[in-house]
CSV table of N, CA and C in Angstrom, one decimal:
chain,number,residue,atom,x,y,z
Z,1,UNK,N,50.2,112.0,155.3
Z,1,UNK,CA,50.5,113.4,154.7
Z,1,UNK,C,51.0,113.2,153.3
Z,2,UNK,N,50.9,114.4,152.6
Z,2,UNK,CA,51.4,114.4,151.2
Z,2,UNK,C,52.9,114.0,151.2
Z,3,UNK,N,53.6,114.5,152.1
Z,3,UNK,CA,55.1,114.3,152.1
Z,3,UNK,C,55.4,112.8,152.1
Z,4,UNK,N,54.6,112.0,152.8
Z,4,UNK,CA,55.0,110.6,152.9
Z,4,UNK,C,54.9,109.9,151.6
Z,5,UNK,N,54.2,110.4,150.6
Z,5,UNK,CA,54.1,109.8,149.3
Z,5,UNK,C,54.9,110.6,148.2
Z,6,UNK,N,55.5,111.7,148.6
Z,6,UNK,CA,56.3,112.4,147.7
Z,6,UNK,C,57.7,111.9,147.6
Z,7,UNK,N,58.4,112.1,146.5
Z,7,UNK,CA,59.8,111.7,146.5
Z,7,UNK,C,60.6,112.8,145.8
Z,8,UNK,N,61.9,112.8,146.1
Z,8,UNK,CA,62.8,113.8,145.6
Z,8,UNK,C,63.5,113.3,144.3
Z,9,UNK,N,63.6,114.2,143.4
Z,9,UNK,CA,64.3,114.0,142.1
Z,9,UNK,C,65.4,115.1,142.0
Z,10,UNK,N,66.6,114.7,141.9
Z,10,UNK,CA,67.7,115.7,141.7
Z,10,UNK,C,67.7,116.2,140.2
Z,11,UNK,N,67.6,117.5,140.1
Z,11,UNK,CA,67.6,118.1,138.8
Z,11,UNK,C,69.0,118.2,138.2
Z,12,UNK,N,70.0,118.5,139.2
Z,12,UNK,CA,71.4,118.6,138.8
Z,12,UNK,C,72.2,117.6,139.4
Z,13,UNK,N,73.4,117.4,138.9
Z,13,UNK,CA,74.4,116.5,139.5
Z,13,UNK,C,75.3,117.4,140.4
Z,14,UNK,N,76.4,116.8,140.9
Z,14,UNK,CA,77.3,117.6,141.8
Z,14,UNK,C,78.0,118.7,141.1
Z,15,UNK,N,78.1,118.6,139.8
Z,15,UNK,CA,78.8,119.7,139.1
Z,15,UNK,C,77.9,120.7,138.5
Z,16,UNK,N,76.6,120.5,138.7
Z,16,UNK,CA,75.6,121.5,138.2
Z,16,UNK,C,75.1,121.2,136.8
Z,17,UNK,N,75.5,120.1,136.3
Z,17,UNK,CA,74.9,119.7,135.0
Z,17,UNK,C,73.4,119.3,135.2
Z,18,UNK,N,72.6,119.6,134.2
Z,18,UNK,CA,71.2,119.3,134.3
Z,18,UNK,C,71.0,117.8,133.9
Z,19,UNK,N,70.5,117.0,134.9
Z,19,UNK,CA,70.2,115.6,134.7
Z,19,UNK,C,68.8,115.4,134.2
Z,20,UNK,N,67.9,116.3,134.6
Z,20,UNK,CA,66.5,116.1,134.4
Z,20,UNK,C,65.8,117.3,133.7
Z,21,UNK,N,66.1,117.5,132.4
Z,21,UNK,CA,65.6,118.8,131.8
Z,21,UNK,C,64.0,118.8,131.8
Z,22,UNK,N,63.4,117.7,131.7
Z,22,UNK,CA,61.9,117.7,131.7
Z,22,UNK,C,61.4,118.1,133.1
Z,23,UNK,N,61.9,117.6,134.1
Z,23,UNK,CA,61.5,117.9,135.5
Z,23,UNK,C,61.9,119.4,135.8
Z,24,UNK,N,63.0,119.9,135.2
Z,24,UNK,CA,63.3,121.3,135.4
Z,24,UNK,C,62.2,122.2,134.8
Z,25,UNK,N,61.8,121.8,133.6
Z,25,UNK,CA,60.7,122.6,133.0
Z,25,UNK,C,59.4,122.5,133.7
Z,26,UNK,N,59.1,121.3,134.3
Z,26,UNK,CA,57.9,121.2,135.1
Z,26,UNK,C,58.0,122.0,136.4
Z,27,UNK,N,59.1,122.3,136.8
Z,27,UNK,CA,59.3,123.0,138.1
Z,27,UNK,C,59.1,124.5,138.0
Z,28,UNK,N,59.1,125.0,136.8
Z,28,UNK,CA,59.1,126.4,136.5
Z,28,UNK,C,57.9,127.1,137.2
Z,29,UNK,N,56.7,126.6,137.0
Z,29,UNK,CA,55.5,127.2,137.5
Z,29,UNK,C,55.5,127.3,139.0
Z,30,UNK,N,56.0,126.3,139.7
Z,30,UNK,CA,56.1,126.3,141.1
Z,30,UNK,C,57.2,127.3,141.6
Z,31,UNK,N,58.3,127.3,140.9
Z,31,UNK,CA,59.4,128.2,141.2
Z,31,UNK,C,58.9,129.7,141.1
Z,32,UNK,N,58.1,130.0,140.1
Z,32,UNK,CA,57.6,131.3,139.9
Z,32,UNK,C,56.7,131.8,141.0
Z,33,UNK,N,56.1,130.8,141.7
Z,33,UNK,CA,55.3,131.3,142.9
Z,33,UNK,C,56.1,132.0,143.9
Z,34,UNK,N,57.4,131.7,144.0
Z,34,UNK,CA,58.3,132.4,144.9
Z,34,UNK,C,59.0,133.5,144.2
Z,35,UNK,N,59.4,133.2,142.9
Z,35,UNK,CA,60.2,134.2,142.2
Z,35,UNK,C,59.5,134.5,140.9
Z,36,UNK,N,58.5,135.4,140.9
Z,36,UNK,CA,57.7,135.7,139.7
Z,36,UNK,C,58.5,136.4,138.7
Z,37,UNK,N,59.7,137.0,139.0
Z,37,UNK,CA,60.5,137.7,138.1
Z,37,UNK,C,61.4,136.7,137.2
Z,38,UNK,N,61.3,135.4,137.4
Z,38,UNK,CA,62.1,134.5,136.6
Z,38,UNK,C,61.7,134.7,135.1
Z,39,UNK,N,62.6,134.7,134.2
Z,39,UNK,CA,62.3,135.0,132.8
Z,39,UNK,C,61.6,133.8,132.1
Z,40,UNK,N,61.0,134.1,131.0
Z,40,UNK,CA,60.4,133.1,130.2
Z,40,UNK,C,61.4,132.0,129.8
Z,41,UNK,N,62.6,132.4,129.5
Z,41,UNK,CA,63.7,131.4,129.2
Z,41,UNK,C,64.2,130.8,130.5
Z,42,UNK,N,63.3,130.1,131.2
Z,42,UNK,CA,63.6,129.5,132.5
Z,42,UNK,C,64.9,128.6,132.5
Z,43,UNK,N,64.9,127.6,131.6
Z,43,UNK,CA,66.0,126.6,131.6
Z,43,UNK,C,67.3,127.3,131.4
Z,44,UNK,N,67.4,128.3,130.5
Z,44,UNK,CA,68.6,129.0,130.3
Z,44,UNK,C,69.1,129.8,131.5
Z,45,UNK,N,68.1,130.5,132.2
Z,45,UNK,CA,68.4,131.2,133.4
Z,45,UNK,C,69.0,130.2,134.4
Z,46,UNK,N,68.3,129.1,134.6
Z,46,UNK,CA,68.7,128.1,135.7
Z,46,UNK,C,70.1,127.5,135.3
Z,47,UNK,N,70.4,127.3,134.1
Z,47,UNK,CA,71.7,126.8,133.7
Z,47,UNK,C,72.8,127.8,134.1
Z,48,UNK,N,72.5,129.1,134.0
Z,48,UNK,CA,73.5,130.1,134.5
Z,48,UNK,C,73.6,130.0,136.0
Z,49,UNK,N,72.5,129.9,136.7
Z,49,UNK,CA,72.5,129.8,138.2
Z,49,UNK,C,73.3,128.5,138.6
Z,50,UNK,N,73.0,127.4,137.9
Z,50,UNK,CA,73.7,126.2,138.2
Z,50,UNK,C,75.2,126.3,138.0
Z,51,UNK,N,75.6,127.0,136.9
Z,51,UNK,CA,77.0,127.2,136.6
Z,51,UNK,C,77.7,128.1,137.7
Z,52,UNK,N,76.9,128.9,138.4
Z,52,UNK,CA,77.4,129.7,139.5
Z,52,UNK,C,77.5,129.0,140.8
Z,53,UNK,N,77.1,127.7,140.9
Z,53,UNK,CA,77.3,126.9,142.1
Z,53,UNK,C,76.0,126.3,142.7
Z,54,UNK,N,74.8,126.7,142.2
Z,54,UNK,CA,73.6,126.2,142.7
Z,54,UNK,C,73.2,124.8,142.2
Z,55,UNK,N,72.5,124.1,143.0
Z,55,UNK,CA,72.0,122.8,142.7
Z,55,UNK,C,70.5,122.8,143.0
Z,56,UNK,N,69.8,121.8,142.4
Z,56,UNK,CA,68.4,121.8,142.6
Z,56,UNK,C,67.8,120.4,142.7
Z,57,UNK,N,66.8,120.3,143.6
Z,57,UNK,CA,66.0,119.1,143.7
Z,57,UNK,C,64.5,119.5,143.7
Z,58,UNK,N,63.6,118.6,143.2
Z,58,UNK,CA,62.2,118.8,143.2
Z,58,UNK,C,61.5,117.7,144.1
Z,59,UNK,N,60.4,118.1,144.7
Z,59,UNK,CA,59.6,117.1,145.3
Z,59,UNK,C,58.4,116.8,144.4
Z,60,UNK,N,58.2,115.5,144.1
Z,60,UNK,CA,57.2,115.0,143.1
Z,60,UNK,C,56.2,114.2,143.8
Z,61,UNK,N,54.9,114.5,143.5
Z,61,UNK,CA,53.8,113.7,144.1
Z,61,UNK,C,52.9,113.4,142.9
Z,62,UNK,N,52.6,112.1,142.6
Z,62,UNK,CA,51.7,111.7,141.5
Z,62,UNK,C,52.2,112.4,140.2
Z,63,UNK,N,53.5,112.3,140.0
Z,63,UNK,CA,54.1,112.8,138.7
Z,63,UNK,C,53.9,114.3,138.5
Z,64,UNK,N,53.7,115.1,139.6
Z,64,UNK,CA,53.6,116.5,139.6
Z,64,UNK,C,54.6,117.1,140.5
Z,65,UNK,N,55.3,118.2,140.1
Z,65,UNK,CA,56.2,118.9,141.0
Z,65,UNK,C,55.4,119.7,142.0
Z,66,UNK,N,55.6,119.4,143.3
Z,66,UNK,CA,54.9,120.0,144.4
Z,66,UNK,C,55.8,120.9,145.2
Z,67,UNK,N,57.1,120.9,144.9
Z,67,UNK,CA,58.0,121.8,145.6
Z,67,UNK,C,59.4,121.7,145.1
Z,68,UNK,N,60.2,122.6,145.4
Z,68,UNK,CA,61.6,122.6,145.0
Z,68,UNK,C,62.5,123.3,146.0
Z,69,UNK,N,63.8,122.9,145.9
Z,69,UNK,CA,64.8,123.5,146.7
Z,69,UNK,C,66.0,123.8,145.8
Z,70,UNK,N,66.4,125.1,145.8
Z,70,UNK,CA,67.7,125.5,145.1
Z,70,UNK,C,68.7,125.8,146.2
Z,71,UNK,N,69.8,125.1,146.2
Z,71,UNK,CA,70.8,125.2,147.3
Z,71,UNK,C,72.2,125.2,146.7
Z,72,UNK,N,73.1,125.6,147.6
Z,72,UNK,CA,74.5,125.5,147.2
Z,72,UNK,C,75.3,125.1,148.5
Z,73,UNK,N,76.4,124.5,148.3
Z,73,UNK,CA,77.4,124.1,149.3
Z,73,UNK,C,78.7,124.9,149.0
Z,74,UNK,N,79.1,125.7,150.0
Z,74,UNK,CA,80.4,126.4,149.8
Z,74,UNK,C,81.0,126.8,151.1
Z,75,UNK,N,82.3,127.1,151.1
Z,75,UNK,CA,83.0,127.3,152.3
Z,75,UNK,C,83.2,128.8,152.4
Z,76,UNK,N,83.1,129.3,153.7
Z,76,UNK,CA,83.4,130.7,154.0
Z,76,UNK,C,84.3,130.8,155.2
Z,77,UNK,N,84.6,132.0,155.7
Z,77,UNK,CA,85.6,132.1,156.7
Z,77,UNK,C,85.0,131.9,158.1
Z,78,UNK,N,83.7,132.0,158.3
Z,78,UNK,CA,83.1,131.9,159.6
Z,78,UNK,C,82.2,130.7,159.9
Z,79,UNK,N,81.8,129.9,158.9
Z,79,UNK,CA,81.0,128.7,159.2
Z,79,UNK,C,81.6,127.5,158.5
Z,80,UNK,N,82.8,127.6,157.9
Z,80,UNK,CA,83.4,126.5,157.2
Z,80,UNK,C,82.5,126.1,156.0
Z,81,UNK,N,82.3,124.8,155.8
Z,81,UNK,CA,81.4,124.4,154.7
Z,81,UNK,C,80.0,124.6,155.2
Z,82,UNK,N,79.2,125.2,154.4
Z,82,UNK,CA,77.8,125.5,154.8
Z,82,UNK,C,76.9,125.2,153.6
Z,83,UNK,N,75.7,124.8,154.0
Z,83,UNK,CA,74.6,124.7,153.1
Z,83,UNK,C,73.9,126.0,153.1
Z,84,UNK,N,73.7,126.6,151.9
Z,84,UNK,CA,72.9,127.8,151.7
Z,84,UNK,C,71.7,127.5,150.8
Z,85,UNK,N,70.5,127.7,151.3
Z,85,UNK,CA,69.3,127.4,150.6
Z,85,UNK,C,68.8,128.7,150.0
Z,86,UNK,N,69.0,128.9,148.6
Z,86,UNK,CA,68.6,130.1,147.9
Z,86,UNK,C,67.1,130.2,147.9
Z,87,UNK,N,66.4,129.1,147.4
Z,87,UNK,CA,65.0,129.1,147.2
Z,87,UNK,C,64.4,127.8,147.8
Z,88,UNK,N,63.4,127.9,148.6
Z,88,UNK,CA,62.6,126.7,149.0
Z,88,UNK,C,61.1,127.1,148.9
Z,89,UNK,N,60.4,126.4,148.0
Z,89,UNK,CA,59.0,126.7,147.7
Z,89,UNK,C,58.2,125.5,147.6
Z,90,UNK,N,57.0,125.5,148.2
Z,90,UNK,CA,56.0,124.4,148.0
Z,90,UNK,C,54.9,125.0,147.2
Z,91,UNK,N,54.3,124.3,146.3
Z,91,UNK,CA,53.2,124.7,145.5
Z,91,UNK,C,52.1,125.1,146.4
Z,92,UNK,N,51.4,126.3,146.1
Z,92,UNK,CA,50.4,126.8,147.0
Z,92,UNK,C,49.3,125.8,147.3
Z,93,UNK,N,49.0,124.9,146.4
Z,93,UNK,CA,48.0,123.9,146.6
Z,93,UNK,C,48.4,122.7,147.5
Z,94,UNK,N,49.7,122.7,147.9
Z,94,UNK,CA,50.3,121.6,148.7
Z,94,UNK,C,50.9,122.1,150.0
Z,95,UNK,N,50.7,123.3,150.4
Z,95,UNK,CA,51.4,123.8,151.6
Z,95,UNK,C,50.8,123.2,152.8
Z,96,UNK,N,51.7,123.2,153.9
Z,96,UNK,CA,51.4,122.7,155.2
Z,96,UNK,C,51.1,121.2,155.2
Z,97,UNK,N,51.7,120.5,154.3
Z,97,UNK,CA,51.6,119.1,154.2
Z,97,UNK,C,52.9,118.3,154.3
Z,98,UNK,N,54.0,119.1,154.7
Z,98,UNK,CA,55.3,118.4,154.9
Z,98,UNK,C,56.3,118.5,153.8
Z,99,UNK,N,55.9,119.1,152.7
Z,99,UNK,CA,56.8,119.1,151.5
Z,99,UNK,C,58.0,120.0,151.8
Z,100,UNK,N,57.8,121.2,152.4
Z,100,UNK,CA,59.0,122.0,152.8
Z,100,UNK,C,59.9,121.3,153.7
Z,101,UNK,N,59.4,120.6,154.7
Z,101,UNK,CA,60.3,119.8,155.6
Z,101,UNK,C,61.0,118.7,154.9
Z,102,UNK,N,60.3,118.0,154.0
Z,102,UNK,CA,60.9,117.0,153.2
Z,102,UNK,C,62.1,117.5,152.4
Z,103,UNK,N,61.9,118.6,151.7
Z,103,UNK,CA,63.0,119.2,150.9
Z,103,UNK,C,64.1,119.7,151.8
Z,104,UNK,N,63.8,120.4,152.9
Z,104,UNK,CA,64.9,120.9,153.8
Z,104,UNK,C,65.7,119.8,154.4
Z,105,UNK,N,65.0,118.7,154.8
Z,105,UNK,CA,65.7,117.5,155.4
Z,105,UNK,C,66.6,116.9,154.4
Z,106,UNK,N,66.1,116.8,153.1
Z,106,UNK,CA,66.9,116.2,152.1
Z,106,UNK,C,68.2,117.0,151.9
Z,107,UNK,N,68.0,118.3,151.8
Z,107,UNK,CA,69.2,119.2,151.6
Z,107,UNK,C,70.2,119.1,152.7
Z,108,UNK,N,69.7,119.1,153.9
Z,108,UNK,CA,70.6,119.0,155.1
Z,108,UNK,C,71.3,117.7,155.2
Z,109,UNK,N,70.6,116.6,154.9
Z,109,UNK,CA,71.2,115.3,154.9
Z,109,UNK,C,72.3,115.2,153.9
Z,110,UNK,N,72.0,115.7,152.7
Z,110,UNK,CA,73.0,115.8,151.6
Z,110,UNK,C,74.2,116.6,152.0
Z,111,UNK,N,74.0,117.8,152.6
Z,111,UNK,CA,75.0,118.7,153.0
Z,111,UNK,C,75.9,118.1,154.1
Z,112,UNK,N,75.3,117.4,155.1
Z,112,UNK,CA,76.0,116.8,156.2
Z,112,UNK,C,77.0,115.7,155.7
Z,113,UNK,N,76.5,115.0,154.7
Z,113,UNK,CA,77.3,113.9,154.1
Z,113,UNK,C,78.5,114.5,153.4
Z,114,UNK,N,78.4,115.7,152.9
Z,114,UNK,CA,79.5,116.4,152.3
Z,114,UNK,C,80.4,117.1,153.3
Z,115,UNK,N,80.1,117.1,154.6
Z,115,UNK,CA,80.9,117.7,155.6
Z,115,UNK,C,80.4,119.1,156.0
Z,116,UNK,N,79.2,119.5,155.6
Z,116,UNK,CA,78.8,120.9,156.0
Z,116,UNK,C,78.4,120.9,157.4
Z,117,UNK,N,78.7,122.1,158.1
Z,117,UNK,CA,78.5,122.2,159.5
Z,117,UNK,C,77.3,123.1,159.8
Z,118,UNK,N,76.8,123.9,158.8
Z,118,UNK,CA,75.7,124.8,159.0
Z,118,UNK,C,74.7,124.8,157.9
Z,119,UNK,N,73.5,125.1,158.2
Z,119,UNK,CA,72.4,125.3,157.3
Z,119,UNK,C,71.9,126.7,157.4
Z,120,UNK,N,71.9,127.4,156.3
Z,120,UNK,CA,71.7,128.9,156.3
Z,120,UNK,C,70.7,129.2,155.2
Z,121,UNK,N,69.8,130.2,155.4
Z,121,UNK,CA,68.9,130.7,154.4
Z,121,UNK,C,68.5,132.1,154.8
Z,122,UNK,N,68.0,132.9,153.8
Z,122,UNK,CA,67.4,134.2,154.0
Z,122,UNK,C,65.9,134.0,153.6
Z,123,UNK,N,65.1,134.7,154.3
Z,123,UNK,CA,63.6,134.7,154.0
Z,123,UNK,C,63.1,136.1,154.2
Z,124,UNK,N,62.3,136.5,153.2
Z,124,UNK,CA,61.7,137.8,153.2
Z,124,UNK,C,60.9,138.0,154.5
Z,125,UNK,N,61.0,139.2,155.1
Z,125,UNK,CA,60.4,139.6,156.4
Z,125,UNK,C,58.9,139.3,156.4
Z,126,UNK,N,58.2,139.3,155.3
Z,126,UNK,CA,56.8,139.2,155.2
Z,126,UNK,C,56.4,137.7,155.1
Z,127,UNK,N,57.3,136.8,155.0
Z,127,UNK,CA,57.0,135.4,154.7
Z,127,UNK,C,56.8,134.6,156.0
Z,128,UNK,N,55.8,135.0,156.8
Z,128,UNK,CA,55.6,134.5,158.2
Z,128,UNK,C,55.3,133.0,158.2
Z,129,UNK,N,54.6,132.5,157.2
Z,129,UNK,CA,54.3,131.0,157.2
Z,129,UNK,C,55.6,130.2,157.0
Z,130,UNK,N,56.5,130.7,156.1
Z,130,UNK,CA,57.8,130.1,156.0
Z,130,UNK,C,58.6,130.2,157.2
Z,131,UNK,N,58.5,131.3,157.9
Z,131,UNK,CA,59.3,131.5,159.2
Z,131,UNK,C,58.9,130.4,160.2
Z,132,UNK,N,57.6,130.1,160.3
Z,132,UNK,CA,57.2,129.1,161.3
Z,132,UNK,C,57.9,127.8,161.0
Z,133,UNK,N,58.0,127.4,159.7
Z,133,UNK,CA,58.7,126.2,159.3
Z,133,UNK,C,60.2,126.2,159.7
Z,134,UNK,N,60.8,127.4,159.5
Z,134,UNK,CA,62.2,127.5,159.8
Z,134,UNK,C,62.5,127.4,161.3
Z,135,UNK,N,61.6,128.1,162.1
Z,135,UNK,CA,61.8,128.0,163.5
Z,135,UNK,C,61.5,126.6,164.0
Z,136,UNK,N,60.5,125.9,163.5
Z,136,UNK,CA,60.3,124.5,163.9
Z,136,UNK,C,61.5,123.6,163.6
Z,137,UNK,N,62.3,124.0,162.5
Z,137,UNK,CA,63.5,123.2,162.2
Z,137,UNK,C,64.7,123.7,163.0
Z,138,UNK,N,64.5,124.6,163.9
Z,138,UNK,CA,65.6,125.0,164.8
Z,138,UNK,C,66.5,126.2,164.3
Z,139,UNK,N,66.0,126.8,163.2
Z,139,UNK,CA,66.8,128.0,162.7
Z,139,UNK,C,66.6,129.2,163.7
Z,140,UNK,N,67.6,130.0,163.8
Z,140,UNK,CA,67.5,131.2,164.6
Z,140,UNK,C,67.9,132.4,163.7
Z,141,UNK,N,67.4,133.6,164.0
Z,141,UNK,CA,67.8,134.8,163.3
Z,141,UNK,C,69.1,135.2,163.8
Z,142,UNK,N,70.2,135.0,163.0
Z,142,UNK,CA,71.6,135.2,163.5
Z,142,UNK,C,72.2,136.5,163.0
Z,143,UNK,N,71.6,137.2,162.0
Z,143,UNK,CA,72.2,138.4,161.5
Z,143,UNK,C,71.2,139.2,160.7
Z,144,UNK,N,71.6,140.4,160.4
Z,144,UNK,CA,70.8,141.2,159.5
Z,144,UNK,C,71.4,141.0,158.1
Z,145,UNK,N,70.5,141.0,157.1
Z,145,UNK,CA,70.9,140.8,155.7
Z,145,UNK,C,70.7,142.2,155.1
Z,146,UNK,N,71.7,142.8,154.6
Z,146,UNK,CA,71.6,144.1,154.0
Z,146,UNK,C,71.7,144.0,152.5
Z,147,UNK,N,70.9,144.8,151.8
Z,147,UNK,CA,71.0,144.8,150.3
Z,147,UNK,C,70.9,146.2,149.8
Z,148,UNK,N,71.6,146.4,148.7
Z,148,UNK,CA,71.5,147.7,148.0
Z,148,UNK,C,71.7,147.5,146.5
Z,149,UNK,N,70.8,148.1,145.7
Z,149,UNK,CA,70.9,148.0,144.3
Z,149,UNK,C,72.1,148.8,143.8
Z,150,UNK,N,72.9,148.2,142.9
Z,150,UNK,CA,74.0,148.8,142.3
Z,150,UNK,C,73.5,149.5,141.0
Z,151,UNK,N,73.6,150.9,141.0
Z,151,UNK,CA,73.0,151.6,139.8
Z,151,UNK,C,74.1,152.1,138.9
């Protein structure tokens, strides 16, 4: 499988500093497959997201970014220390080849090493292919996520 020859590169360190600016820039096109609204000034946007607590890793195959995970570790009142996965995306050309699982497993291993007890994510209701991955990984639908635009 593709995942067996892919490797993970950390874009940020534990404090959210960018370690790999070149790989961050290379990740932008794949990230936009999930988040097309990301601005042209991608690195600047991501720097603000990292300053807010997010961390990022990319999956690389043959020197090409084939997927990425944007995640954060934080403590709340009901799950203690938790891993929250903001964004998990595999390049359209590399889907169903284990990249999503590789990224999710990396994040969860990292989070467990830091003492996290839960892995949590939100996924758009229409993303049925992604949901199959999450169910295979043992995720359950545990709550409703409500949103409202502040005007």
